[in-house]
Coordinates of C-alpha atoms and ligand atoms in Angstrom, one line a residue:
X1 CA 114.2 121.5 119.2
X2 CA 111.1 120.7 117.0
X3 CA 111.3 116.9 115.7
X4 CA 111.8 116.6 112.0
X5 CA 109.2 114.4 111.1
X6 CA 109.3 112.8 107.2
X7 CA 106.2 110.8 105.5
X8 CA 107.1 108.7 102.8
X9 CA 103.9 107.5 100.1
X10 CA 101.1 110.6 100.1
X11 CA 98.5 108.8 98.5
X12 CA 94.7 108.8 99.5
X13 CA 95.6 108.3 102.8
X14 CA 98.9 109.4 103.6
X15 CA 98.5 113.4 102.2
X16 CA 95.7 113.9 104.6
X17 CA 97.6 112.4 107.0
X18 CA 100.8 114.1 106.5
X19 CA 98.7 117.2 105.9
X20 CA 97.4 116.5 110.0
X21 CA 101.0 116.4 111.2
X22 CA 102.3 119.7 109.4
X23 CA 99.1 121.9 110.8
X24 CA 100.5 120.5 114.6
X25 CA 103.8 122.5 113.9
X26 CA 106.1 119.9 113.4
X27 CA 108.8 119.8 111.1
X28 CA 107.5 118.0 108.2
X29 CA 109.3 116.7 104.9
X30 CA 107.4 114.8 102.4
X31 CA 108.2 112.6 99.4
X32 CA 105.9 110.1 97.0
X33 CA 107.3 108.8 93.9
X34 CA 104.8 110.6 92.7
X35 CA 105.8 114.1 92.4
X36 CA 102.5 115.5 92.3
X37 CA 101.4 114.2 95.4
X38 CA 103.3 116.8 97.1
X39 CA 102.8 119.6 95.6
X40 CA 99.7 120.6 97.9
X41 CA 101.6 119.9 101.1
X42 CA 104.4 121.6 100.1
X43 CA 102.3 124.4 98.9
X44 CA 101.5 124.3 102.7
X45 CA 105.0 124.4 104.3
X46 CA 106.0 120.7 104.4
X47 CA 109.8 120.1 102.7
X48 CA 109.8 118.3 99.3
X49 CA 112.2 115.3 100.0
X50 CA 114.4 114.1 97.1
X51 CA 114.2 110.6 97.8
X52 CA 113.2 108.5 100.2
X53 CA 117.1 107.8 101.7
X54 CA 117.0 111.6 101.8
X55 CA 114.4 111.5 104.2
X56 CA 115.4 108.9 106.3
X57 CA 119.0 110.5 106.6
X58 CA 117.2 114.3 108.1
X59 CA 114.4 113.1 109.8
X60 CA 114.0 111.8 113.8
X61 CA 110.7 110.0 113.0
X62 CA 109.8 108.9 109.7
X63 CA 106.4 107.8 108.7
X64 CA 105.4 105.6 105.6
X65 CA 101.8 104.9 104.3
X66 CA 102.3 102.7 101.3
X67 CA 99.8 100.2 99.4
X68 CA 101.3 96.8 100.3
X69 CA 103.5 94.2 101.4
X70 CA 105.8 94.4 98.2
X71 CA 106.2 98.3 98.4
X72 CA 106.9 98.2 102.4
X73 CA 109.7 95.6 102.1
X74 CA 111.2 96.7 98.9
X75 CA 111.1 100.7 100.6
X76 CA 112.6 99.6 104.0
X77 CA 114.8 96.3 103.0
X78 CA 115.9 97.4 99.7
X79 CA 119.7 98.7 99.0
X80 CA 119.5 102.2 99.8
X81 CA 116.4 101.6 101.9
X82 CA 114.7 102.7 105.1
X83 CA 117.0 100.7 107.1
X84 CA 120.5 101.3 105.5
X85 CA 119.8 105.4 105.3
X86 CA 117.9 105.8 108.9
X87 CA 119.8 108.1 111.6
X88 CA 120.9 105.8 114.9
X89 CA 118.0 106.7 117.5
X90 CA 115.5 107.3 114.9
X91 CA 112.0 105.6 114.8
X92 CA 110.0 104.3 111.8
X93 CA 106.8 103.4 111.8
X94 CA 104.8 101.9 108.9
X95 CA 101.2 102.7 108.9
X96 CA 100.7 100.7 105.4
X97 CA 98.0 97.7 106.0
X98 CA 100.5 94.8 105.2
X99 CA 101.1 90.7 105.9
X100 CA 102.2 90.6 109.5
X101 CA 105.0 88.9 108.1
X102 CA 106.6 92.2 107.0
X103 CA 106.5 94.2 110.0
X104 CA 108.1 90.9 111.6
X105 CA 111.0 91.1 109.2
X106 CA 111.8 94.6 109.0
X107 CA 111.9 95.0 113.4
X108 CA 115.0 92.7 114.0
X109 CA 116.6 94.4 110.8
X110 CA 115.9 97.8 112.3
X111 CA 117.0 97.2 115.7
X112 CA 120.1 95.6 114.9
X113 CA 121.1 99.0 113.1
X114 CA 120.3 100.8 116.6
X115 CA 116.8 102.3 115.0
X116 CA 113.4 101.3 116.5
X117 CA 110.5 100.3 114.5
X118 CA 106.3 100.0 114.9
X119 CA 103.8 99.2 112.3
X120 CA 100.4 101.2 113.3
X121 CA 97.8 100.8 110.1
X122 CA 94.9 102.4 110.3
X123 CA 91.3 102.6 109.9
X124 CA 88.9 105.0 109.1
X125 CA 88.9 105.8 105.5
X126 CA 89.8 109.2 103.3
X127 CA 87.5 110.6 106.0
X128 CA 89.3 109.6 108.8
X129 CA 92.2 110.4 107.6
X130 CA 91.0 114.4 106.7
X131 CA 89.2 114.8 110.0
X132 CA 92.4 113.3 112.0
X133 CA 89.9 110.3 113.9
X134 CA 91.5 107.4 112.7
X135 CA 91.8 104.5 114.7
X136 CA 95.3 103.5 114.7
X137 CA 96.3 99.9 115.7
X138 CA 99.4 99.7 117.0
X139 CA 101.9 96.4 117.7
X140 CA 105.5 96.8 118.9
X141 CA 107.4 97.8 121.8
X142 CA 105.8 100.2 124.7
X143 CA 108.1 102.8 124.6
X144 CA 108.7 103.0 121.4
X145 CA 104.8 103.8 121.2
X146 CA 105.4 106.9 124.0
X147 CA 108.0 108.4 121.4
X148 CA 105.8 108.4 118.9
X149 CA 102.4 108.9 120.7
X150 CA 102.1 112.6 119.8
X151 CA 102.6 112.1 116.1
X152 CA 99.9 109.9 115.9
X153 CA 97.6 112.1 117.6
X154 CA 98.1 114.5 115.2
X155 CA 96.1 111.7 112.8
X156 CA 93.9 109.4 115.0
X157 CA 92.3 110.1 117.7
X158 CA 92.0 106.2 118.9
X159 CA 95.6 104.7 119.5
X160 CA 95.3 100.9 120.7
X161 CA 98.8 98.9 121.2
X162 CA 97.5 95.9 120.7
X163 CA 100.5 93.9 121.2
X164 CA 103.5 93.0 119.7
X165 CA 104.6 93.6 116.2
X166 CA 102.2 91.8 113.7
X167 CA 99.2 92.5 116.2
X168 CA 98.4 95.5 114.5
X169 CA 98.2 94.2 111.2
X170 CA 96.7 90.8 111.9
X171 CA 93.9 93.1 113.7
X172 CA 93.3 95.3 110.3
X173 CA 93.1 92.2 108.3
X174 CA 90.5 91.1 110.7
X175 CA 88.6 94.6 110.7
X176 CA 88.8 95.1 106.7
X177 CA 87.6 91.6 106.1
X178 CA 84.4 92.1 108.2
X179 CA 83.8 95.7 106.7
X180 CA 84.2 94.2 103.6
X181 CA 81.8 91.3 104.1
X182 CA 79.3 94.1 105.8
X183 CA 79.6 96.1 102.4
X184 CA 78.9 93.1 100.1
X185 CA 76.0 92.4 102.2
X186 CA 74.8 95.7 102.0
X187 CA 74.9 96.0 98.1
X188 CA 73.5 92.5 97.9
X189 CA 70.5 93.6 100.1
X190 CA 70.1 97.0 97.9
X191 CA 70.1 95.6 94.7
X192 CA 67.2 92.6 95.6
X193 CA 65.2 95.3 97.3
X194 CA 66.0 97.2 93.9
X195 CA 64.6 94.6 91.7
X196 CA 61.9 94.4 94.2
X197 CA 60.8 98.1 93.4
X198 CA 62.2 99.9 96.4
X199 CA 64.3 102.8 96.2
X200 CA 67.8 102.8 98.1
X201 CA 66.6 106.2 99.9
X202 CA 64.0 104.3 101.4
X203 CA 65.6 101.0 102.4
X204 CA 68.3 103.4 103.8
X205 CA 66.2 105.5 105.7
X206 CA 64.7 102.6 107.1
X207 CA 67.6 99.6 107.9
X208 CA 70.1 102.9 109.4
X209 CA 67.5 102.3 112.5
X210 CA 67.6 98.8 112.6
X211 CA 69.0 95.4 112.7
X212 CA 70.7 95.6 109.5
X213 CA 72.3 98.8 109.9
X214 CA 76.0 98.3 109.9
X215 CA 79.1 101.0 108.9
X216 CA 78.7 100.1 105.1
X217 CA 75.0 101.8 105.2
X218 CA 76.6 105.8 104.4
X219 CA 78.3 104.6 101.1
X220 CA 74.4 104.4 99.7
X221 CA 74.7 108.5 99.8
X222 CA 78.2 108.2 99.6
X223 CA 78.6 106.5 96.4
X224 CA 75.4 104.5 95.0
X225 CA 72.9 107.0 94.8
X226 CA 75.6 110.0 93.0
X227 CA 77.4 106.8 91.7
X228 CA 80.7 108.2 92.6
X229 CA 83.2 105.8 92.6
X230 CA 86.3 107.5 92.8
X231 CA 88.6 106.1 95.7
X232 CA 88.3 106.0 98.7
X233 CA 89.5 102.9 99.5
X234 CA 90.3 101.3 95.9
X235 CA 89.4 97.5 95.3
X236 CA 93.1 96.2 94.5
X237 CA 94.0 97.5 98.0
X238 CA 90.8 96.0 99.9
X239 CA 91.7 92.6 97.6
X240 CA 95.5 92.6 99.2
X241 CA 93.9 92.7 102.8
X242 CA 91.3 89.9 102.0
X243 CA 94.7 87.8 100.6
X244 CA 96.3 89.0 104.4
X245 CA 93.3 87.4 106.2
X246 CA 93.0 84.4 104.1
X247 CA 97.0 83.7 104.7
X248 CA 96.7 84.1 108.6
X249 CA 93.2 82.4 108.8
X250 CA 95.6 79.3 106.9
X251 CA 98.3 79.4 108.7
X252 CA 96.3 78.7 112.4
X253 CA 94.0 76.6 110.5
X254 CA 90.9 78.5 110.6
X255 CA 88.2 77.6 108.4
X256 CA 86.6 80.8 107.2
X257 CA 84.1 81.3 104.1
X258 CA 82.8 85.1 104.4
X259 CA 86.7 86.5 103.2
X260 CA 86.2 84.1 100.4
X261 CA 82.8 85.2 99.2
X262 CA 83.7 89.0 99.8
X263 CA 87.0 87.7 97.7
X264 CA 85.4 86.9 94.8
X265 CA 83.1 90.0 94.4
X266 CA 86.5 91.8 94.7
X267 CA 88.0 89.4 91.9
X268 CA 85.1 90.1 89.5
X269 CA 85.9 93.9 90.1
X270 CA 89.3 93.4 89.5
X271 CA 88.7 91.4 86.1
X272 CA 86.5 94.2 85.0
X273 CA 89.6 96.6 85.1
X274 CA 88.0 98.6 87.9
X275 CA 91.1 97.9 90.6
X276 CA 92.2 101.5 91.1
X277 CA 87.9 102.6 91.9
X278 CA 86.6 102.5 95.2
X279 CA 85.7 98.9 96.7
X280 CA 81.8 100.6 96.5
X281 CA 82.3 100.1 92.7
X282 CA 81.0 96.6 93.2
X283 CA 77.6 97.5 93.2
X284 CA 78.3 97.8 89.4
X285 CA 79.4 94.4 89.4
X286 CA 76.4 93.5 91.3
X287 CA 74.1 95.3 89.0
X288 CA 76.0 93.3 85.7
X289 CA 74.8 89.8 87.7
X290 CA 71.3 90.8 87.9
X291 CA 70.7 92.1 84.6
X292 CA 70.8 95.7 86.0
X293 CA 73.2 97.4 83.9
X294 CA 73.8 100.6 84.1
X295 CA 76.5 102.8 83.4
Ligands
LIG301 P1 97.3 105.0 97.5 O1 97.5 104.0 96.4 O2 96.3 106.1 97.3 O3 98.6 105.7 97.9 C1 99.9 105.0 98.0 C2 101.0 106.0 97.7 O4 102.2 105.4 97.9 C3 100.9 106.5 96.3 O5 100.9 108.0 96.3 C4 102.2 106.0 95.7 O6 102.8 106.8 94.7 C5 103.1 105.9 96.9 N1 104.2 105.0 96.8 C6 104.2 103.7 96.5 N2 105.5 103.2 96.5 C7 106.3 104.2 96.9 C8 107.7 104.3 97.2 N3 108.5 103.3 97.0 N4 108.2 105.5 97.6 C9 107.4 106.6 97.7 N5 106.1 106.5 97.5 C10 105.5 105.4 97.1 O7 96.8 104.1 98.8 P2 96.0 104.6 100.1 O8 94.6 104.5 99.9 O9 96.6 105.9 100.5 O10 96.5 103.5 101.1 C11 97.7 103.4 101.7 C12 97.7 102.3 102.7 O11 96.7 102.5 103.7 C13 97.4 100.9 102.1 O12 98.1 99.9 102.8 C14 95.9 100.8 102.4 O13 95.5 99.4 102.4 C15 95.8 101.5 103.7 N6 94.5 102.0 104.1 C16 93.7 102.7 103.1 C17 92.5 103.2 103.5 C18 91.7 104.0 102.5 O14 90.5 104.2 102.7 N7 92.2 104.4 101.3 C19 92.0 103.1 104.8 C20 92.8 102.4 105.7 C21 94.0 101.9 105.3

């Protein structure tokens, strides 16, 4: 019998990633609070759920990609949530990037209902997530992981369990807050070389074969040189995972000061009303402090 599969929350990430799952011939019903958000994957076969207790109730395995902390505990937790509507013998798994706290509460709530539960968030980007080569960082329970293992390699094509639930998300926090930092550093570097007359072809062409060279370098032709800023990966969500790193950095009493600085470039963004453009809209912010405005 094909597995019904459901994905709950289709934004940026999760169409593409639902859209992955329904072109490997499973079962797929889909359903955003936002209607439109559907519509192209149910132009392409997938079932328009009616809510997301509707989903849980019909499907074996249900996914959820959802911005936050907030959303994931108020979707799963909530009365007439995840937990209360999921069929015995079913498996969520939340692929949101969230605190480690939340995966943490929602396990023992799960189980205790006879339902199993993994958080796997990803990396990657909108890229990733069209081309089906995310890296997926998984924490929970083994087997739990095999039942699921195919699903996800309909979307990643590097599954780590990296231990148990919370290690996934305390790892993403980790990741995002050192792609983050190597962003900021990147648009810092542009814009003095910038002033200094050099064009961000050349210092690109240059620093992608050497020392400097890091994963932020594509967003030059990505999004500073067309000065497309349209997410992506929007600065409100990259500002929640900075908040996640900060909080577990505190809590085991790590002194950290990079996540801070990255912070407040992400503050200054979010001031500027620009939450909901990509995190490369910063460079705009940058420009703003060195008398580069553009735009
Ligand atoms: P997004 O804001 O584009 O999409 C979130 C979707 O969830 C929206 O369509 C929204 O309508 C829906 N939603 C919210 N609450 C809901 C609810 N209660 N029921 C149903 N639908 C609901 O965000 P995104 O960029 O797709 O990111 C999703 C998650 O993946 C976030 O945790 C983010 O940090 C993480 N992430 C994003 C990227 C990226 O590049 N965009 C990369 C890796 C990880």
């Amino acid at each position: 019998m094909t597995l019904a599969v459901g994905f709950i929350g289709l934004g940026n990430m999760g169409n593409p990633m639902a859209g992955n799952v329904l072109k490997q011939g499973y079962a797929v019903t889909v359903f955003d609070k936002n209607a439109a958000a559907m519509a192209n994957l149910v132009a392409a076969g997938a079932k328009a759920g009616t809510s997301a207790a509707q989903v849980a109730q019909t499907c074996d395995i249900v996914l959820t990609c959802l911005p936050g902390s907030p959303e994931v505990e108020a979707l799963y937790l909530g009365a007439g949530g995840l937990i209360e509507h999921t069929r015995q013998g079913s498996v969520l798994v939340d692929m949101s990037s969230v605190l480690p706290t939340t995966p943490r509460k929602i396990q023992p709530l799960a189980q205790a209902r006879g339902v199993e539960f993994l958080e796997a968030p990803v990396s990657g980007g909108v890229t990733g997530a069209r081309a089906a080569t995310l890296a997926i960082m998984v924490g929970g329970e083994d087997k739990v992981l095999e039942r699921v293992r195919p699903i996800l390699g309909a979307m990643g094509t590097n599954i780590s369990h990296v231990g148990p639930i919370g290690a996934g998300n305390t790892i993403k926090a980790i990741n995002n807050m050192m792609s983050s930092v190597n962003s900021l550093a990147m648009m810092e570097g542009m814009m003095v070389g910038l002033k200094a007359g050099l064009s961000l072809e050349t210092m690109h062409a240059v620093i992608k074969d050497s020392s400097g060279a890091s994963n932020a370098l594509p967003r030059v032709h990505r999004a500073l040189i067309p000065r497309n800023f349209e997410p992506g990966f929007k600065v409100a969500l990259m500002n929640k995972d900075l908040d996640t790193f900060t909080a577990i950095a505190k809590e085991l009493h790590v002194p950290i000061s990079f996540a801070n600085a990255a912070q407040r470039y992400q503050q200054a963004a979010l001031a500027a009303g620009l939450g909901e453009k990509d995190t490369s809209v910063i460079f705009t912010v940058i420009e703003q402090l060195a008398g580069v405005a553009k735009k």
